[in-house]
Short mmCIF file of N, CA and C in Angstrom, two decimals:
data_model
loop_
_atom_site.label_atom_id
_atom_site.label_comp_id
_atom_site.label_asym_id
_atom_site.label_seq_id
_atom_site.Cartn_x
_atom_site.Cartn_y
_atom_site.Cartn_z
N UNK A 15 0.85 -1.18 0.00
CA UNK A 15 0.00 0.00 0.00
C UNK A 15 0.89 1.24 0.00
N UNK A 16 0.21 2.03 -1.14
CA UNK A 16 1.37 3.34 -0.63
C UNK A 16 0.95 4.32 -0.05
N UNK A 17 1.97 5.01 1.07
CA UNK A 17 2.00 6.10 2.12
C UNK A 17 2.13 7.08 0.85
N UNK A 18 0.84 8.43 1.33
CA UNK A 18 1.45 9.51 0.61
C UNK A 18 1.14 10.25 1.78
N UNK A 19 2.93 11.45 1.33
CA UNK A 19 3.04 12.07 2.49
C UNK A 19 2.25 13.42 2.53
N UNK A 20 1.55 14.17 3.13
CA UNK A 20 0.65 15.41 3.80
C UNK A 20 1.52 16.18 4.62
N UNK A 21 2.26 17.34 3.68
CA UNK A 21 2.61 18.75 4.21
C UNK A 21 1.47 19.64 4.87
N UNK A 22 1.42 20.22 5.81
CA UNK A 22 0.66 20.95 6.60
C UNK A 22 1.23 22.50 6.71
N UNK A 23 0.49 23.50 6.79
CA UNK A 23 1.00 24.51 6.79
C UNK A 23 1.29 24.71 8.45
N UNK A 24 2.86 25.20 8.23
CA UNK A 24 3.38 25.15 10.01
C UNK A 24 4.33 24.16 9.63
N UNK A 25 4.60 23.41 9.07
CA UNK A 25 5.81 22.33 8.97
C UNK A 25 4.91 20.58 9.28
N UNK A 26 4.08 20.83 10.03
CA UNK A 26 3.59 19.27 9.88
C UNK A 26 3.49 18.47 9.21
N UNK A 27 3.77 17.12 9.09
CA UNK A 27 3.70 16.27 8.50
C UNK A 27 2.79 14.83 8.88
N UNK A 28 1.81 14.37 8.07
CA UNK A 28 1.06 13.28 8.15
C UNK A 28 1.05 12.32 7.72
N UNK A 29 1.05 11.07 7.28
CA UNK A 29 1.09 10.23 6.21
C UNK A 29 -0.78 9.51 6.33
N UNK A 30 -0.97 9.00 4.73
CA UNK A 30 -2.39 9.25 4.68
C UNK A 30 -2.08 7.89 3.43
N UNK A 31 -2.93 6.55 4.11
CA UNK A 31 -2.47 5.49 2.95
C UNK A 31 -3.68 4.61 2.65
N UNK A 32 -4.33 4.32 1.84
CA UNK A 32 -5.54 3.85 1.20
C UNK A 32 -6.40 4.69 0.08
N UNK A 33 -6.79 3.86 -1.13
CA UNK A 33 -7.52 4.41 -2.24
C UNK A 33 -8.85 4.98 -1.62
N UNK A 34 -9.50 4.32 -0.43
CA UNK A 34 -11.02 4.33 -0.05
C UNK A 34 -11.18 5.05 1.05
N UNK A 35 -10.10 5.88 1.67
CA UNK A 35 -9.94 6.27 2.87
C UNK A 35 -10.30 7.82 2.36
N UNK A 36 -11.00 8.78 2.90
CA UNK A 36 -10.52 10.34 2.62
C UNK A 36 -9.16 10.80 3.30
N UNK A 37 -8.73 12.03 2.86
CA UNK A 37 -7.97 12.82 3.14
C UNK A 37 -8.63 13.50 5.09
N UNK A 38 -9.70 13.11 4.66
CA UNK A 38 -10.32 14.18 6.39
C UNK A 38 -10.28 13.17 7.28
N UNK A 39 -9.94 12.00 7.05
CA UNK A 39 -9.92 10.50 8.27
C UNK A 39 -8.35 11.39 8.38
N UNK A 40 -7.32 11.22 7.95
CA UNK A 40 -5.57 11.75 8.08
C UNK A 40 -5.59 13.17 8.77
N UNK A 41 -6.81 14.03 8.58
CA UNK A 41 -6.78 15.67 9.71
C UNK A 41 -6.98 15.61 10.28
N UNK A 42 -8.17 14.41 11.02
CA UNK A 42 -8.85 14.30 12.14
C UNK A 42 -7.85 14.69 13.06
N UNK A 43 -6.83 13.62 13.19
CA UNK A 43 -5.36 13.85 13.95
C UNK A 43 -4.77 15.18 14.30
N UNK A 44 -5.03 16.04 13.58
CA UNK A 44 -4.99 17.73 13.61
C UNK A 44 -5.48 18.66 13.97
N UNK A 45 -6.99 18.02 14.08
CA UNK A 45 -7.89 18.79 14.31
C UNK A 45 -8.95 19.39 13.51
N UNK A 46 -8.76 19.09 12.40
CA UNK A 46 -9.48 19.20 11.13
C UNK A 46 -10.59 18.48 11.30
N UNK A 47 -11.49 19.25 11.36
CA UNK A 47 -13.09 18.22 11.21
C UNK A 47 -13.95 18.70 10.71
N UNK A 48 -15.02 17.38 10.24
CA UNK A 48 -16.19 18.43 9.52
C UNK A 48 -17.38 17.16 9.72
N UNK A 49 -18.77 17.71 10.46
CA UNK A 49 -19.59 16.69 10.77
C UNK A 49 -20.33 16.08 9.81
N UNK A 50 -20.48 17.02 9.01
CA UNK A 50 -21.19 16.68 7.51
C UNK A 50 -20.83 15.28 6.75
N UNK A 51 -19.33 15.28 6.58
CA UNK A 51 -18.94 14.25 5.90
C UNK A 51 -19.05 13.60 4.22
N UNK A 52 -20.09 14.85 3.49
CA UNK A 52 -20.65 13.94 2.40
C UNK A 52 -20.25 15.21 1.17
N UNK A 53 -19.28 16.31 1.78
CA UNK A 53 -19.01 17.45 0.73
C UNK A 53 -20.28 18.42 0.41
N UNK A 54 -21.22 18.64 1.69
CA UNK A 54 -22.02 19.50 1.05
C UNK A 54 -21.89 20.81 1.94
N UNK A 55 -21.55 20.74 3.03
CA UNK A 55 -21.09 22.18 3.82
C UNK A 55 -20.15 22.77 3.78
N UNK A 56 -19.29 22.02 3.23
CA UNK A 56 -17.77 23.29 3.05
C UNK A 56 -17.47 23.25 4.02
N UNK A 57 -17.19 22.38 5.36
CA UNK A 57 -16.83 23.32 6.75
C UNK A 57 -15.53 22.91 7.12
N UNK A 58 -14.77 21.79 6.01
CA UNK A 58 -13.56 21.17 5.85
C UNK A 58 -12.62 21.54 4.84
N UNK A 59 -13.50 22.60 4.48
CA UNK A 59 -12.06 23.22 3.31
C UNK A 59 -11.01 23.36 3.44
N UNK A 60 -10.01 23.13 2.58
CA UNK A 60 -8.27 23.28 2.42
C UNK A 60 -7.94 24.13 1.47
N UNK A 61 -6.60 24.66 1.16
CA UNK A 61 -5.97 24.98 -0.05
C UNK A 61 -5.11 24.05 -0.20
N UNK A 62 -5.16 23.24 -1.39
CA UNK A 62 -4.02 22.62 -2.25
C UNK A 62 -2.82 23.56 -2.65
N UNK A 63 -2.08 23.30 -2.02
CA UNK A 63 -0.62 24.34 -2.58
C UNK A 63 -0.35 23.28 -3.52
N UNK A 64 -0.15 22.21 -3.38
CA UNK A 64 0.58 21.26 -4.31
C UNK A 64 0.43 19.81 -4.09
N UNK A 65 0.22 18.98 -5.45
CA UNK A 65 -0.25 17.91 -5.52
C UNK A 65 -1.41 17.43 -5.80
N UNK A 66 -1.84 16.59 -5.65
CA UNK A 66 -3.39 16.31 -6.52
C UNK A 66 -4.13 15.30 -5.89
N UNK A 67 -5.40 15.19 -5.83
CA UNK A 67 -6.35 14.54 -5.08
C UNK A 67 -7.53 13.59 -5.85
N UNK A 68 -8.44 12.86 -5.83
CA UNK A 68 -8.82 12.63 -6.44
C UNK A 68 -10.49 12.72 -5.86
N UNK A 69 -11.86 12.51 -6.41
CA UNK A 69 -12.83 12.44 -5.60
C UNK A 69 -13.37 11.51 -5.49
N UNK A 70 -13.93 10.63 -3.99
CA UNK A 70 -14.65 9.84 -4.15
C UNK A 70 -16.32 9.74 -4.40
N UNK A 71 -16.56 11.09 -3.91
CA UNK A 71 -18.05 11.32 -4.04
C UNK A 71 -17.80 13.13 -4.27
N UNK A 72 -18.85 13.30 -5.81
CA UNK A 72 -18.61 14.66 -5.97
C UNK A 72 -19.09 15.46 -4.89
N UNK A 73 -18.35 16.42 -5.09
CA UNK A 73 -18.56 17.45 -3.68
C UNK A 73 -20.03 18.31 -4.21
N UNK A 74 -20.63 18.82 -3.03
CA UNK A 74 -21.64 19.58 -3.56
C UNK A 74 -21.40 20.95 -2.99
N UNK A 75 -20.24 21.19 -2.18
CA UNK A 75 -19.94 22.82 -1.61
C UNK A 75 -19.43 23.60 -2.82
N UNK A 76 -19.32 24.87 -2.96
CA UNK A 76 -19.08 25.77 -3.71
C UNK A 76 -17.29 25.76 -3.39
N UNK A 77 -16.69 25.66 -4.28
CA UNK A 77 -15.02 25.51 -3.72
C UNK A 77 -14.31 26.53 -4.85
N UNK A 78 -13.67 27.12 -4.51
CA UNK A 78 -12.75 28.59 -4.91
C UNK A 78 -11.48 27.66 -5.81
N UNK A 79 -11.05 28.21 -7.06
CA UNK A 79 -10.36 27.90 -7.60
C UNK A 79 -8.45 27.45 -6.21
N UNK A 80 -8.59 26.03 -6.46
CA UNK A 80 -7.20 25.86 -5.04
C UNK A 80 -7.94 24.84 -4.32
N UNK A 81 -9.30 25.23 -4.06
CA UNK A 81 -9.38 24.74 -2.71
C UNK A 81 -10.18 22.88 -2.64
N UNK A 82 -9.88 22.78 -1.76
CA UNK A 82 -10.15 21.17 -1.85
C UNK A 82 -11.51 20.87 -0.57
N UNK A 83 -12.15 19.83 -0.84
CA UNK A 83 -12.90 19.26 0.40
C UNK A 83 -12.26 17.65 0.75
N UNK A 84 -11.44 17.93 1.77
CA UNK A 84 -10.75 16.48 2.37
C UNK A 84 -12.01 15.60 2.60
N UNK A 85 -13.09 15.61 3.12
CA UNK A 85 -14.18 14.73 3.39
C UNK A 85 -14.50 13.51 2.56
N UNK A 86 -14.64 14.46 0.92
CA UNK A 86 -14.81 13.48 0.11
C UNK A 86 -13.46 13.05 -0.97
N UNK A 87 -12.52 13.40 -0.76
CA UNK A 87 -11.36 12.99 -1.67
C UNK A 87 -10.04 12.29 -0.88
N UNK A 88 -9.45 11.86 -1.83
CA UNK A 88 -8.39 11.22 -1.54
C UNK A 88 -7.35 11.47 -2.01
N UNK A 89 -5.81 11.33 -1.23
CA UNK A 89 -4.65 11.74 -2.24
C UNK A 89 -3.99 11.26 -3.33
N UNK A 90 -3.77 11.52 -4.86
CA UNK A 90 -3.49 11.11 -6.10
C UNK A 90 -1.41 11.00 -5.60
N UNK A 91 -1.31 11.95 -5.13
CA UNK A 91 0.54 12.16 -4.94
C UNK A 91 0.17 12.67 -3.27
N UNK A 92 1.92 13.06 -3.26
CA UNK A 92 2.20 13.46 -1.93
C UNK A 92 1.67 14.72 -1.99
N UNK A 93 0.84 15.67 -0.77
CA UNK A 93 0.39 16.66 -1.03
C UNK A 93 0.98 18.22 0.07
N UNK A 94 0.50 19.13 -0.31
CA UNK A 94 0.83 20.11 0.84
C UNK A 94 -0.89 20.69 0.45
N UNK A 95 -0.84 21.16 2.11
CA UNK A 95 -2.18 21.90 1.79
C UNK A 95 -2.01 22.80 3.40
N UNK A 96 -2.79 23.75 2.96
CA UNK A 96 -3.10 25.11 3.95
C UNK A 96 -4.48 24.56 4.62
N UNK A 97 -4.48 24.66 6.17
CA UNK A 97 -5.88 24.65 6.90
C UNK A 97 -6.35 25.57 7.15
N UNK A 98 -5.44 26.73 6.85
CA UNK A 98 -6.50 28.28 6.93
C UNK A 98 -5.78 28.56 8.18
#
């Protein structure tokens, strides 16, 4: 299985490993949460600085050119992303 690694803004580092897993199961650890879970509140938004994600269920929040919903996606590469 491959580990892809999760830059955090601040220097943190996460590792985040499964096709079926989201990216927001790997923030929980951070503090990152969102009760919704299904991409329709936005209340888990990120900025993607770099790297790429993929979706498992389309998102239904309004998302700003950058920004990602960890809830419903997963990581394609190793990523960095901003929690705001």
């Amino acid at each position: 299985m491959k580990l892809w690694k999760i830059r955090l803004n601040g220097g943190r580092e996460l590792e985040h490993g499964g096709h079926h897993t989201t990216l927001l199961q790997a923030l929980e650890s951070v503090g990152h949460y969102s009760e919704c879970r299904s991409g329709y509140c936005g209340a888990c938004k990120a900025t993607l600085v770099s790297g790429s994600v993929r979706y498992l269920t389309t998102p239904m929040a309004f998302l700003k050119p950058g920004e990602i919903l960890p809830c419903c996606c997963a990581p394609e590469t190793d990523l960095e992303l901003n929690l705001g």
